[in-house]
XYZ file of C-alpha atoms in Angstrom:
349
model
C 7.927 -5.466 -4.260
C 8.379 -6.723 -7.768
C 9.143 -3.340 -9.127
C 10.716 -1.606 -12.074
C 13.731 -3.121 -13.711
C 17.022 -1.534 -12.831
C 20.387 -1.845 -14.517
C 22.562 -3.788 -12.096
C 25.352 -1.780 -10.562
C 28.646 -3.098 -9.376
C 30.476 -2.891 -6.089
C 34.080 -3.735 -6.887
C 34.492 -6.667 -9.273
C 32.226 -9.320 -7.883
C 29.187 -7.638 -6.283
C 26.051 -6.069 -7.680
C 22.950 -4.252 -6.591
C 19.908 -5.472 -8.501
C 17.329 -2.956 -7.346
C 14.529 -4.739 -9.116
C 14.956 -7.871 -7.036
C 15.694 -5.760 -3.968
C 18.920 -7.583 -3.402
C 22.522 -6.723 -2.727
C 24.514 -9.434 -4.450
C 27.984 -10.860 -4.095
C 28.816 -13.512 -6.660
C 31.360 -15.127 -4.369
C 28.685 -16.847 -2.289
C 26.971 -16.205 1.041
C 27.946 -12.865 2.521
C 29.388 -12.362 5.957
C 26.851 -11.695 8.650
C 27.250 -8.280 10.276
C 25.188 -6.071 12.563
C 23.411 -4.346 9.693
C 22.392 -7.641 8.061
C 21.032 -9.015 11.324
C 19.150 -5.789 12.054
C 17.576 -5.747 8.593
C 16.603 -9.405 8.898
C 14.880 -8.719 12.223
C 13.117 -5.638 10.824
C 11.928 -7.596 7.771
C 10.530 -10.250 10.097
C 8.820 -7.610 12.257
C 7.247 -5.926 9.227
C 6.079 -9.280 7.859
C 4.453 -10.364 11.138
C 2.882 -6.940 11.749
C 1.590 -6.709 8.182
C 0.128 -10.210 8.136
C -1.435 -9.822 11.584
C -2.861 -6.353 11.035
C -4.283 -7.018 7.592
C -5.679 -10.379 8.681
C -7.494 -8.585 11.500
C -8.952 -6.123 9.000
C -10.118 -8.944 6.708
C -11.687 -10.892 9.589
C -13.404 -7.766 10.905
C -14.951 -7.019 7.523
C -16.055 -10.597 6.814
C -17.381 -11.266 10.307
C -18.793 -7.932 11.425
C -19.401 -5.855 8.328
C -19.811 -8.556 5.638
C -18.746 -5.998 3.006
C -22.035 -4.163 3.425
C -20.743 -0.886 1.987
C -18.622 0.208 -0.945
C -15.874 1.500 1.326
C -15.424 -1.758 3.192
C -15.245 -3.611 -0.127
C -12.289 -1.426 -1.110
C -10.709 -1.778 2.326
C -11.123 -5.564 2.147
C -9.298 -5.701 -1.189
C -6.654 -3.289 0.090
C -6.055 -5.459 3.156
C -5.995 -8.610 1.006
C -3.392 -7.110 -1.346
C -1.347 -5.778 1.595
C -1.455 -9.140 3.345
C -0.362 -11.018 0.223
C 2.321 -8.384 -0.305
C 3.861 -9.558 2.964
C 4.224 -13.105 1.644
C 7.143 -12.084 -0.564
C 9.176 -10.643 2.316
C 10.644 -13.951 3.605
C 11.940 -14.835 0.125
C 13.495 -11.409 -0.433
C 14.907 -11.267 3.105
C 16.436 -14.739 2.793
C 18.145 -13.842 -0.472
C 19.447 -10.571 0.979
C 20.680 -12.273 4.143
C 22.199 -15.424 2.606
C 22.999 -13.950 -0.812
C 21.517 -16.930 -2.623
C 18.181 -18.123 -4.023
C 17.327 -21.737 -3.205
C 13.678 -21.826 -4.269
C 14.031 -22.472 -7.998
C 13.406 -20.482 -11.181
C 9.612 -20.862 -11.175
C 9.354 -19.604 -7.611
C 11.561 -16.654 -8.576
C 9.164 -15.601 -11.333
C 6.055 -16.225 -9.211
C 7.329 -14.289 -6.199
C 8.310 -11.270 -8.303
C 5.089 -11.216 -10.349
C 2.771 -11.735 -7.365
C 4.736 -9.150 -5.419
C 4.124 -6.614 -8.184
C 0.426 -7.455 -8.566
C -0.192 -7.007 -4.854
C 1.783 -3.769 -4.786
C -0.142 -2.171 -7.635
C -3.505 -3.449 -6.395
C -2.809 -1.963 -2.968
C -1.913 1.439 -4.433
C -4.859 1.407 -6.852
C -7.318 0.499 -4.082
C -6.084 3.353 -1.919
C -6.425 5.703 -4.892
C -10.004 4.616 -5.561
C -10.740 5.048 -1.860
C -9.762 8.720 -2.096
C -12.445 9.154 -4.770
C -14.894 7.122 -2.694
C -14.253 9.295 0.383
C -14.908 12.400 -1.667
C -18.241 11.070 -2.944
C -19.260 9.774 0.483
C -18.575 12.956 2.396
C -19.455 15.649 -0.127
C -22.702 14.415 -1.673
C -23.624 10.816 -0.746
C -27.146 10.980 -2.166
C -25.945 12.143 -5.557
C -23.292 9.430 -5.802
C -25.284 6.683 -4.066
C -25.727 4.580 -7.220
C -21.981 4.625 -7.807
C -21.193 3.535 -4.271
C -23.077 0.274 -3.941
C -21.187 -2.834 -2.767
C -21.894 -4.523 -6.118
C -20.242 -1.744 -8.123
C -17.350 -1.639 -5.664
C -16.745 -5.374 -6.145
C -16.722 -4.958 -9.917
C -14.258 -2.066 -9.694
C -12.060 -4.036 -7.285
C -11.991 -7.037 -9.625
C -10.941 -4.726 -12.452
C -8.135 -3.296 -10.292
C -6.752 -6.791 -9.664
C -6.813 -7.593 -13.391
C -5.340 -4.238 -14.373
C -2.506 -4.698 -11.866
C -1.378 -7.755 -13.794
C -0.531 -5.719 -16.916
C 2.407 -3.614 -15.616
C 4.170 -6.620 -14.060
C 3.882 -9.149 -16.891
C 7.414 -8.335 -18.184
C 8.767 -9.616 -14.894
C 7.653 -13.129 -15.781
C 9.882 -12.901 -18.861
C 12.923 -11.120 -17.494
C 13.250 -12.468 -13.958
C 15.190 -15.676 -13.605
C 17.776 -17.360 -11.430
C 21.291 -16.255 -12.392
C 24.501 -16.798 -10.446
C 22.354 -18.529 -7.838
C 20.219 -15.390 -7.381
C 16.697 -14.364 -8.356
C 17.262 -11.251 -10.417
C 16.368 -9.483 -13.638
C 18.221 -10.561 -16.767
C 21.422 -8.529 -16.698
C 21.965 -8.959 -20.421
C 18.636 -7.499 -21.561
C 18.942 -3.791 -20.845
C 16.695 -2.134 -23.440
C 13.388 -2.574 -21.645
C 14.210 -1.551 -18.076
C 14.108 2.246 -18.527
C 10.639 2.176 -20.076
C 9.530 -0.301 -17.437
C 10.872 1.849 -14.625
C 9.227 4.977 -16.020
C 5.725 3.645 -16.542
C 5.656 1.738 -13.262
C 6.789 4.879 -11.456
C 4.004 6.857 -13.143
C 1.342 4.181 -12.578
C 2.484 3.142 -9.121
C 3.322 6.494 -7.578
C 2.878 9.713 -9.559
C -0.718 9.303 -10.773
C -2.042 7.759 -7.519
C -0.304 10.460 -5.492
C -1.805 13.237 -7.653
C -5.296 11.721 -7.526
C -5.159 11.418 -3.746
C -3.921 14.980 -3.301
C -6.561 16.407 -5.669
C -9.563 14.597 -4.187
C -8.490 14.881 -0.567
C -7.668 18.561 -0.921
C -11.021 19.202 -2.592
C -12.706 17.225 0.169
C -11.104 19.255 2.955
C -11.883 22.543 1.200
C -15.508 21.482 0.719
C -15.866 20.488 4.355
C -14.385 23.780 5.479
C -16.721 25.762 3.235
C -19.683 23.741 4.484
C -18.781 24.479 8.096
C -18.596 28.194 7.427
C -22.191 28.121 6.221
C -23.438 26.269 9.274
C -25.656 28.450 11.426
C -26.450 26.390 14.503
C -23.680 25.906 17.034
C -24.265 22.143 17.291
C -24.031 21.688 13.523
C -20.936 23.868 13.422
C -19.233 21.883 16.163
C -20.038 18.570 14.482
C -18.838 19.845 11.122
C -15.652 21.095 12.725
C -15.090 17.679 14.289
C -15.615 16.015 10.915
C -13.269 18.462 9.237
C -10.538 17.740 11.779
C -10.999 13.990 11.360
C -10.789 14.177 7.589
C -7.799 16.518 7.698
C -5.917 14.104 9.948
C -6.796 11.240 7.636
C -5.680 13.166 4.549
C -2.363 14.216 6.051
C -1.662 10.743 7.450
C -2.475 8.837 4.248
C -0.595 11.185 1.914
C 2.465 11.545 4.172
C 2.754 7.813 4.900
C 2.333 6.976 1.218
C 5.045 9.458 0.241
C 7.477 8.399 2.972
C 7.113 4.705 2.197
C 7.333 4.847 -1.592
C 9.219 7.970 -2.679
C 12.657 6.876 -1.331
C 12.368 3.581 -3.196
C 11.761 5.268 -6.531
C 14.420 7.893 -5.825
C 17.020 5.156 -5.335
C 15.837 3.453 -8.518
C 16.251 6.598 -10.589
C 19.554 7.553 -8.976
C 20.954 4.182 -9.989
C 20.297 4.998 -13.649
C 23.015 7.626 -13.688
C 25.801 5.758 -11.956
C 28.157 2.920 -12.736
C 29.398 2.229 -9.208
C 27.605 1.893 -5.911
C 29.004 2.594 -2.484
C 28.156 0.439 0.484
C 26.227 3.360 1.973
C 24.073 3.590 -1.165
C 23.442 -0.158 -1.148
C 22.396 -0.101 2.493
C 20.295 2.999 1.938
C 18.472 1.223 -0.844
C 17.832 -1.784 1.376
C 16.276 0.546 3.957
C 14.146 2.127 1.215
C 12.948 -1.352 0.220
C 11.967 -2.060 3.811
C 10.019 1.207 3.885
C 8.097 0.152 0.780
C 7.077 -3.062 2.516
C 6.231 -1.130 5.683
C 3.505 0.637 3.727
C 1.389 -2.509 3.829
C 1.557 -2.825 7.605
C 0.917 0.895 8.101
C -2.567 0.791 6.568
C -4.220 -1.280 9.359
C -2.655 1.084 11.910
C -4.213 4.029 10.082
C -7.597 2.309 10.231
C -7.280 1.728 13.961
C -6.182 5.305 14.662
C -8.395 7.246 12.245
C -11.544 5.187 11.781
C -14.064 5.091 14.595
C -15.783 2.161 12.910
C -12.666 0.022 12.608
C -11.555 0.941 16.101
C -14.887 -0.434 17.285
C -14.533 -3.526 15.078
C -11.036 -4.245 16.389
C -12.162 -3.882 19.997
C -15.063 -6.221 19.344
C -12.768 -8.866 17.852
C -9.959 -8.556 20.365
C -12.263 -8.401 23.363
C -14.724 -10.958 21.977
C -17.588 -8.524 22.574
C -19.612 -9.486 19.526
C -22.839 -8.131 20.990
C -21.728 -4.491 20.823
C -24.275 -2.104 19.302
C -24.279 -1.941 15.510
C -23.402 1.187 13.595
C -26.135 3.548 12.560
C -25.441 4.270 8.909
C -26.975 3.790 5.527
C -25.210 0.858 3.895
C -25.177 2.345 0.427
C -24.304 5.950 1.191
C -22.873 5.395 4.701
C -24.916 8.445 5.751
C -22.158 10.940 5.101
C -24.443 13.817 4.180
C -22.909 17.048 5.418
C -26.341 18.444 6.131
C -26.982 15.796 8.787
C -23.612 15.253 10.400
C -24.958 16.319 13.773
C -27.285 13.312 13.834
C -24.887 10.575 12.781
C -21.991 8.531 13.972
C -19.398 9.874 11.567
C -16.360 7.790 10.739
C -13.608 9.010 8.467
C -12.638 5.871 6.615
C -15.811 3.849 6.789
Protein backbone atom coordinates (compact mmCIF):
# COMPACT_ATOMS: atom_id res chain seq x y z
CA UNK A 1 0.00 0.00 0.00
CA UNK A 2 1.40 3.35 -0.94
CA UNK A 3 0.62 4.87 2.37
CA UNK A 4 1.51 7.77 4.59
CA UNK A 5 5.05 9.00 4.69
CA UNK A 6 7.06 7.93 7.68
CA UNK A 7 10.33 9.26 9.00
CA UNK A 8 12.87 6.52 8.38
CA UNK A 9 14.17 4.87 11.51
CA UNK A 10 17.53 3.29 11.96
CA UNK A 11 18.64 -0.13 13.08
CA UNK A 12 22.27 0.26 14.06
CA UNK A 13 24.31 2.38 11.65
CA UNK A 14 23.44 1.03 8.26
CA UNK A 15 19.80 -0.15 8.29
CA UNK A 16 16.48 1.64 8.14
CA UNK A 17 12.79 0.98 8.25
CA UNK A 18 10.94 3.08 5.69
CA UNK A 19 7.36 2.35 6.67
CA UNK A 20 5.98 4.25 3.73
CA UNK A 21 7.60 1.92 1.23
CA UNK A 22 6.87 -1.05 3.48
CA UNK A 23 10.49 -2.04 3.45
CA UNK A 24 13.14 -2.99 5.95
CA UNK A 25 16.37 -1.66 4.50
CA UNK A 26 20.03 -2.44 4.93
CA UNK A 27 22.32 -0.16 2.96
CA UNK A 28 25.04 -2.79 2.81
CA UNK A 29 23.28 -4.73 0.05
CA UNK A 30 21.09 -7.83 -0.16
CA UNK A 31 20.18 -9.15 3.26
CA UNK A 32 20.79 -12.66 4.46
CA UNK A 33 17.95 -15.05 3.87
CA UNK A 34 16.48 -16.46 7.08
CA UNK A 35 13.36 -18.38 8.06
CA UNK A 36 11.33 -15.24 8.67
CA UNK A 37 12.20 -13.76 5.26
CA UNK A 38 11.29 -16.97 3.46
CA UNK A 39 8.03 -17.28 5.39
CA UNK A 40 7.04 -13.69 4.61
CA UNK A 41 7.90 -14.17 0.94
CA UNK A 42 5.68 -17.26 0.77
CA UNK A 43 2.84 -15.48 2.60
CA UNK A 44 3.09 -12.48 0.26
CA UNK A 45 2.87 -14.84 -2.70
CA UNK A 46 -0.13 -16.64 -1.17
CA UNK A 47 -1.95 -13.36 -0.50
CA UNK A 48 -1.21 -12.13 -4.03
CA UNK A 49 -2.50 -15.31 -5.71
CA UNK A 50 -5.57 -15.52 -3.45
CA UNK A 51 -6.39 -11.84 -3.93
CA UNK A 52 -5.99 -11.91 -7.70
CA UNK A 53 -7.94 -15.16 -8.06
CA UNK A 54 -10.77 -14.23 -5.71
CA UNK A 55 -11.29 -10.72 -7.04
CA UNK A 56 -11.03 -11.91 -10.64
CA UNK A 57 -13.80 -14.41 -9.89
CA UNK A 58 -15.95 -11.62 -8.48
CA UNK A 59 -15.35 -9.43 -11.55
CA UNK A 60 -16.13 -12.28 -13.96
CA UNK A 61 -19.27 -13.21 -12.03
CA UNK A 62 -20.58 -9.65 -12.17
CA UNK A 63 -19.75 -9.09 -15.85
CA UNK A 64 -21.00 -12.48 -17.02
CA UNK A 65 -23.95 -13.22 -14.76
CA UNK A 66 -25.10 -9.94 -13.28
CA UNK A 67 -23.86 -7.43 -15.89
CA UNK A 68 -23.84 -4.73 -13.18
CA UNK A 69 -27.63 -4.71 -13.15
CA UNK A 70 -27.90 -3.17 -9.68
CA UNK A 71 -26.23 -0.38 -7.75
CA UNK A 72 -24.71 -2.80 -5.26
CA UNK A 73 -22.99 -4.93 -7.86
CA UNK A 74 -21.56 -1.78 -9.46
CA UNK A 75 -19.91 -0.93 -6.14
CA UNK A 76 -18.77 -4.52 -5.63
CA UNK A 77 -17.30 -4.57 -9.15
CA UNK A 78 -15.26 -1.44 -8.45
CA UNK A 79 -14.25 -2.79 -5.04
CA UNK A 80 -13.06 -6.04 -6.60
CA UNK A 81 -11.25 -4.14 -9.37
CA UNK A 82 -9.42 -1.94 -6.84
CA UNK A 83 -8.62 -4.96 -4.64
CA UNK A 84 -7.32 -6.93 -7.61
CA UNK A 85 -5.10 -4.06 -8.78
CA UNK A 86 -3.96 -3.60 -5.19
CA UNK A 87 -2.44 -7.08 -5.42
CA UNK A 88 -0.28 -6.05 -8.38
CA UNK A 89 2.04 -4.07 -6.12
CA UNK A 90 2.78 -7.02 -3.83
CA UNK A 91 5.49 -8.67 -6.00
CA UNK A 92 7.45 -5.40 -6.21
CA UNK A 93 7.24 -4.75 -2.46
CA UNK A 94 7.98 -8.39 -1.60
CA UNK A 95 11.01 -8.47 -3.91
CA UNK A 96 12.45 -5.32 -2.36
CA UNK A 97 11.86 -6.65 1.16
CA UNK A 98 13.37 -10.03 0.31
CA UNK A 99 16.38 -8.87 -1.74
CA UNK A 100 16.77 -5.45 -0.12
CA UNK A 101 17.11 -3.72 -3.48
CA UNK A 102 14.94 -2.10 -6.15
CA UNK A 103 15.82 -3.09 -9.72
CA UNK A 104 12.81 -1.70 -11.57
CA UNK A 105 13.86 1.93 -12.03
CA UNK A 106 12.74 5.29 -10.64
CA UNK A 107 9.61 5.61 -12.80
CA UNK A 108 8.37 2.19 -11.76
CA UNK A 109 9.00 3.15 -8.13
CA UNK A 110 6.73 6.19 -8.41
CA UNK A 111 4.07 4.33 -10.41
CA UNK A 112 3.91 1.36 -8.05
CA UNK A 113 3.57 3.57 -4.97
CA UNK A 114 0.98 5.91 -6.51
CA UNK A 115 -1.14 3.13 -8.03
CA UNK A 116 -0.89 1.19 -4.78
CA UNK A 117 -2.31 4.17 -2.90
CA UNK A 118 -5.09 4.84 -5.43
CA UNK A 119 -6.27 1.25 -5.27
CA UNK A 120 -6.10 1.22 -1.48
CA UNK A 121 -8.21 4.35 -1.05
CA UNK A 122 -10.67 3.34 -3.77
CA UNK A 123 -11.18 -0.02 -2.08
CA UNK A 124 -11.84 1.59 1.31
CA UNK A 125 -14.11 4.27 -0.17
CA UNK A 126 -16.15 1.69 -2.11
CA UNK A 127 -16.68 -0.37 1.02
CA UNK A 128 -17.75 2.78 2.87
CA UNK A 129 -20.28 3.70 0.18
CA UNK A 130 -21.56 0.13 0.27
CA UNK A 131 -22.43 0.53 3.96
CA UNK A 132 -24.66 3.47 3.00
CA UNK A 133 -26.07 1.49 0.07
CA UNK A 134 -26.90 -1.47 2.34
CA UNK A 135 -28.71 0.85 4.71
CA UNK A 136 -30.83 2.34 1.92
CA UNK A 137 -31.51 -1.06 0.35
CA UNK A 138 -32.65 -2.80 3.50
CA UNK A 139 -34.40 -0.02 5.40
CA UNK A 140 -36.46 1.74 2.72
CA UNK A 141 -35.66 0.65 -0.86
CA UNK A 142 -38.64 2.40 -2.43
CA UNK A 143 -37.75 5.74 -0.89
CA UNK A 144 -34.12 5.54 -2.00
CA UNK A 145 -34.75 3.81 -5.33
CA UNK A 146 -33.77 6.83 -7.44
CA UNK A 147 -30.45 7.06 -5.61
CA UNK A 148 -29.66 3.40 -6.13
CA UNK A 149 -29.79 3.02 -9.89
CA UNK A 150 -26.80 1.46 -11.68
CA UNK A 151 -26.22 4.73 -13.56
CA UNK A 152 -25.87 6.76 -10.36
CA UNK A 153 -23.69 4.06 -8.84
CA UNK A 154 -21.32 4.21 -11.83
CA UNK A 155 -21.06 7.98 -11.51
CA UNK A 156 -20.32 7.73 -7.79
CA UNK A 157 -17.74 4.99 -8.42
CA UNK A 158 -15.98 7.10 -11.05
CA UNK A 159 -15.84 9.97 -8.57
CA UNK A 160 -14.33 7.66 -5.93
CA UNK A 161 -11.53 6.66 -8.32
CA UNK A 162 -10.76 10.31 -9.11
CA UNK A 163 -10.96 11.38 -5.48
CA UNK A 164 -8.57 8.59 -4.48
CA UNK A 165 -5.90 10.18 -6.65
CA UNK A 166 -5.77 13.35 -4.51
CA UNK A 167 -4.36 11.93 -1.22
CA UNK A 168 -1.58 10.00 -2.98
CA UNK A 169 -0.29 12.66 -5.39
CA UNK A 170 2.55 13.67 -3.00
CA UNK A 171 3.95 10.19 -3.41
CA UNK A 172 4.76 10.92 -7.04
CA UNK A 173 6.95 13.79 -5.82
CA UNK A 174 8.60 12.27 -2.77
CA UNK A 175 9.11 8.63 -3.74
CA UNK A 176 12.29 7.87 -5.61
CA UNK A 177 15.09 5.34 -5.80
CA UNK A 178 17.74 6.05 -3.16
CA UNK A 179 20.57 3.77 -2.06
CA UNK A 180 19.21 1.26 -4.57
CA UNK A 181 15.80 1.23 -2.83
CA UNK A 182 12.36 2.61 -3.65
CA UNK A 183 11.61 4.82 -0.68
CA UNK A 184 10.37 8.23 0.38
CA UNK A 185 12.86 11.08 0.28
CA UNK A 186 14.67 10.86 3.60
CA UNK A 187 15.79 14.47 3.42
CA UNK A 188 12.32 16.02 3.08
CA UNK A 189 10.74 15.55 6.49
CA UNK A 190 8.30 18.45 6.82
CA UNK A 191 5.42 16.95 4.87
CA UNK A 192 5.23 13.40 6.22
CA UNK A 193 3.38 14.13 9.49
CA UNK A 194 0.57 15.99 7.74
CA UNK A 195 0.48 13.30 5.08
CA UNK A 196 0.29 10.53 7.65
CA UNK A 197 -2.47 12.30 9.58
CA UNK A 198 -4.82 13.05 6.72
CA UNK A 199 -4.36 9.67 5.07
CA UNK A 200 -5.08 7.99 8.40
CA UNK A 201 -8.25 10.07 8.76
CA UNK A 202 -9.36 9.57 5.14
CA UNK A 203 -8.27 5.95 4.84
CA UNK A 204 -9.32 4.58 8.21
CA UNK A 205 -11.01 6.82 10.78
CA UNK A 206 -13.81 8.33 8.67
CA UNK A 207 -14.61 5.12 6.74
CA UNK A 208 -14.61 3.13 9.97
CA UNK A 209 -16.99 5.62 11.65
CA UNK A 210 -19.33 5.71 8.64
CA UNK A 211 -19.51 1.92 8.51
CA UNK A 212 -20.18 1.62 12.23
CA UNK A 213 -22.88 4.32 12.17
CA UNK A 214 -24.81 3.00 9.17
CA UNK A 215 -24.43 -0.67 9.99
CA UNK A 216 -25.43 -0.14 13.61
CA UNK A 217 -28.46 1.88 12.53
CA UNK A 218 -29.31 -0.84 10.03
CA UNK A 219 -29.20 -3.61 12.63
CA UNK A 220 -31.24 -1.56 15.10
CA UNK A 221 -33.84 -0.82 12.42
CA UNK A 222 -34.11 -4.46 11.44
CA UNK A 223 -34.51 -5.49 15.06
CA UNK A 224 -37.23 -2.90 15.63
CA UNK A 225 -39.00 -4.00 12.45
CA UNK A 226 -38.98 -7.62 13.60
CA UNK A 227 -40.51 -6.71 16.93
CA UNK A 228 -43.47 -5.18 15.12
CA UNK A 229 -44.03 -8.22 12.94
CA UNK A 230 -47.26 -10.00 13.82
CA UNK A 231 -47.33 -13.12 11.69
CA UNK A 232 -44.98 -15.93 12.64
CA UNK A 233 -43.73 -16.40 9.06
CA UNK A 234 -42.86 -12.71 8.72
CA UNK A 235 -41.19 -12.75 12.11
CA UNK A 236 -39.08 -15.77 11.24
CA UNK A 237 -38.01 -14.26 7.92
CA UNK A 238 -37.18 -10.95 9.56
CA UNK A 239 -35.19 -12.75 12.21
CA UNK A 240 -33.25 -14.60 9.52
CA UNK A 241 -32.52 -11.32 7.75
CA UNK A 242 -31.45 -9.70 10.99
CA UNK A 243 -29.02 -12.53 11.72
CA UNK A 244 -27.59 -12.34 8.20
CA UNK A 245 -27.05 -8.60 8.41
CA UNK A 246 -25.57 -8.83 11.90
CA UNK A 247 -23.05 -11.41 10.73
CA UNK A 248 -22.18 -9.24 7.75
CA UNK A 249 -21.76 -6.14 9.93
CA UNK A 250 -19.55 -7.87 12.47
CA UNK A 251 -17.45 -9.57 9.79
CA UNK A 252 -16.87 -6.45 7.67
CA UNK A 253 -16.08 -4.14 10.59
CA UNK A 254 -13.85 -6.65 12.42
CA UNK A 255 -11.91 -7.67 9.30
CA UNK A 256 -11.44 -4.03 8.30
CA UNK A 257 -10.15 -3.14 11.77
CA UNK A 258 -7.84 -6.16 12.06
CA UNK A 259 -6.31 -5.61 8.63
CA UNK A 260 -5.74 -1.86 8.80
CA UNK A 261 -5.46 -0.74 12.42
CA UNK A 262 -2.10 -2.48 13.14
CA UNK A 263 -0.56 -0.83 10.08
CA UNK A 264 -1.51 2.65 11.21
CA UNK A 265 -0.52 1.89 14.81
CA UNK A 266 2.99 0.96 13.67
CA UNK A 267 3.14 4.11 11.55
CA UNK A 268 2.25 6.35 14.47
CA UNK A 269 4.48 4.51 16.93
CA UNK A 270 7.43 5.14 14.63
CA UNK A 271 6.89 8.90 14.97
CA UNK A 272 8.02 8.86 18.58
CA UNK A 273 11.13 6.75 18.31
CA UNK A 274 14.63 7.10 16.94
CA UNK A 275 15.62 3.43 16.99
CA UNK A 276 13.84 0.30 15.89
CA UNK A 277 14.32 -3.18 17.24
CA UNK A 278 14.26 -6.20 14.99
CA UNK A 279 11.01 -7.29 16.65
CA UNK A 280 9.39 -3.96 15.76
CA UNK A 281 10.63 -4.18 12.17
CA UNK A 282 9.26 -7.69 11.78
CA UNK A 283 6.02 -6.72 13.47
CA UNK A 284 5.60 -3.91 10.99
CA UNK A 285 6.22 -6.27 8.09
CA UNK A 286 3.45 -8.52 9.42
CA UNK A 287 1.16 -5.49 9.74
CA UNK A 288 1.89 -4.63 6.10
CA UNK A 289 0.95 -8.15 5.07
CA UNK A 290 -2.31 -7.81 6.99
CA UNK A 291 -3.12 -4.62 5.09
CA UNK A 292 -2.68 -6.48 1.81
CA UNK A 293 -4.71 -9.41 3.15
CA UNK A 294 -7.69 -7.08 3.35
CA UNK A 295 -8.05 -7.20 -0.42
CA UNK A 296 -8.20 -10.99 -0.55
CA UNK A 297 -10.59 -11.16 2.41
CA UNK A 298 -13.39 -9.32 0.61
CA UNK A 299 -14.17 -12.08 -1.95
CA UNK A 300 -14.23 -14.59 0.92
CA UNK A 301 -16.78 -12.42 2.72
CA UNK A 302 -18.93 -12.37 -0.41
CA UNK A 303 -18.81 -16.15 -0.71
CA UNK A 304 -19.64 -16.69 2.97
CA UNK A 305 -22.21 -13.94 3.56
CA UNK A 306 -23.92 -13.33 0.23
CA UNK A 307 -26.40 -15.90 -1.02
CA UNK A 308 -26.30 -14.27 -4.44
CA UNK A 309 -22.53 -14.41 -4.82
CA UNK A 310 -22.41 -17.92 -3.42
CA UNK A 311 -24.80 -18.88 -6.21
CA UNK A 312 -22.76 -16.94 -8.78
CA UNK A 313 -19.52 -18.63 -7.71
CA UNK A 314 -21.10 -22.08 -7.87
CA UNK A 315 -22.44 -21.32 -11.33
CA UNK A 316 -19.00 -20.24 -12.57
CA UNK A 317 -17.00 -22.98 -10.90
CA UNK A 318 -19.43 -25.73 -11.83
CA UNK A 319 -20.19 -24.30 -15.27
CA UNK A 320 -23.92 -24.45 -14.51
CA UNK A 321 -24.87 -21.30 -16.38
CA UNK A 322 -28.50 -22.35 -16.72
CA UNK A 323 -29.24 -22.04 -13.00
CA UNK A 324 -32.42 -20.11 -12.16
CA UNK A 325 -32.06 -16.34 -12.08
CA UNK A 326 -32.56 -14.30 -8.95
CA UNK A 327 -35.94 -12.84 -8.21
CA UNK A 328 -35.26 -9.23 -7.31
CA UNK A 329 -35.97 -5.76 -8.52
CA UNK A 330 -32.84 -4.52 -10.27
CA UNK A 331 -33.12 -0.97 -9.01
CA UNK A 332 -34.16 -1.56 -5.42
CA UNK A 333 -33.06 -5.22 -5.15
CA UNK A 334 -36.42 -5.85 -3.45
CA UNK A 335 -35.13 -5.29 0.05
CA UNK A 336 -38.38 -3.95 1.46
CA UNK A 337 -38.73 -5.10 5.05
CA UNK A 338 -42.47 -5.38 4.64
CA UNK A 339 -42.08 -8.15 2.05
CA UNK A 340 -39.07 -10.11 3.22
CA UNK A 341 -41.14 -13.25 3.57
CA UNK A 342 -41.75 -13.31 -0.19
CA UNK A 343 -38.23 -12.68 -1.45
CA UNK A 344 -34.87 -14.28 -1.83
CA UNK A 345 -32.97 -12.04 0.56
CA UNK A 346 -29.23 -11.66 0.18
CA UNK A 347 -27.15 -9.58 2.54
CA UNK A 348 -24.59 -8.05 0.22
CA UNK A 349 -26.42 -8.07 -3.08
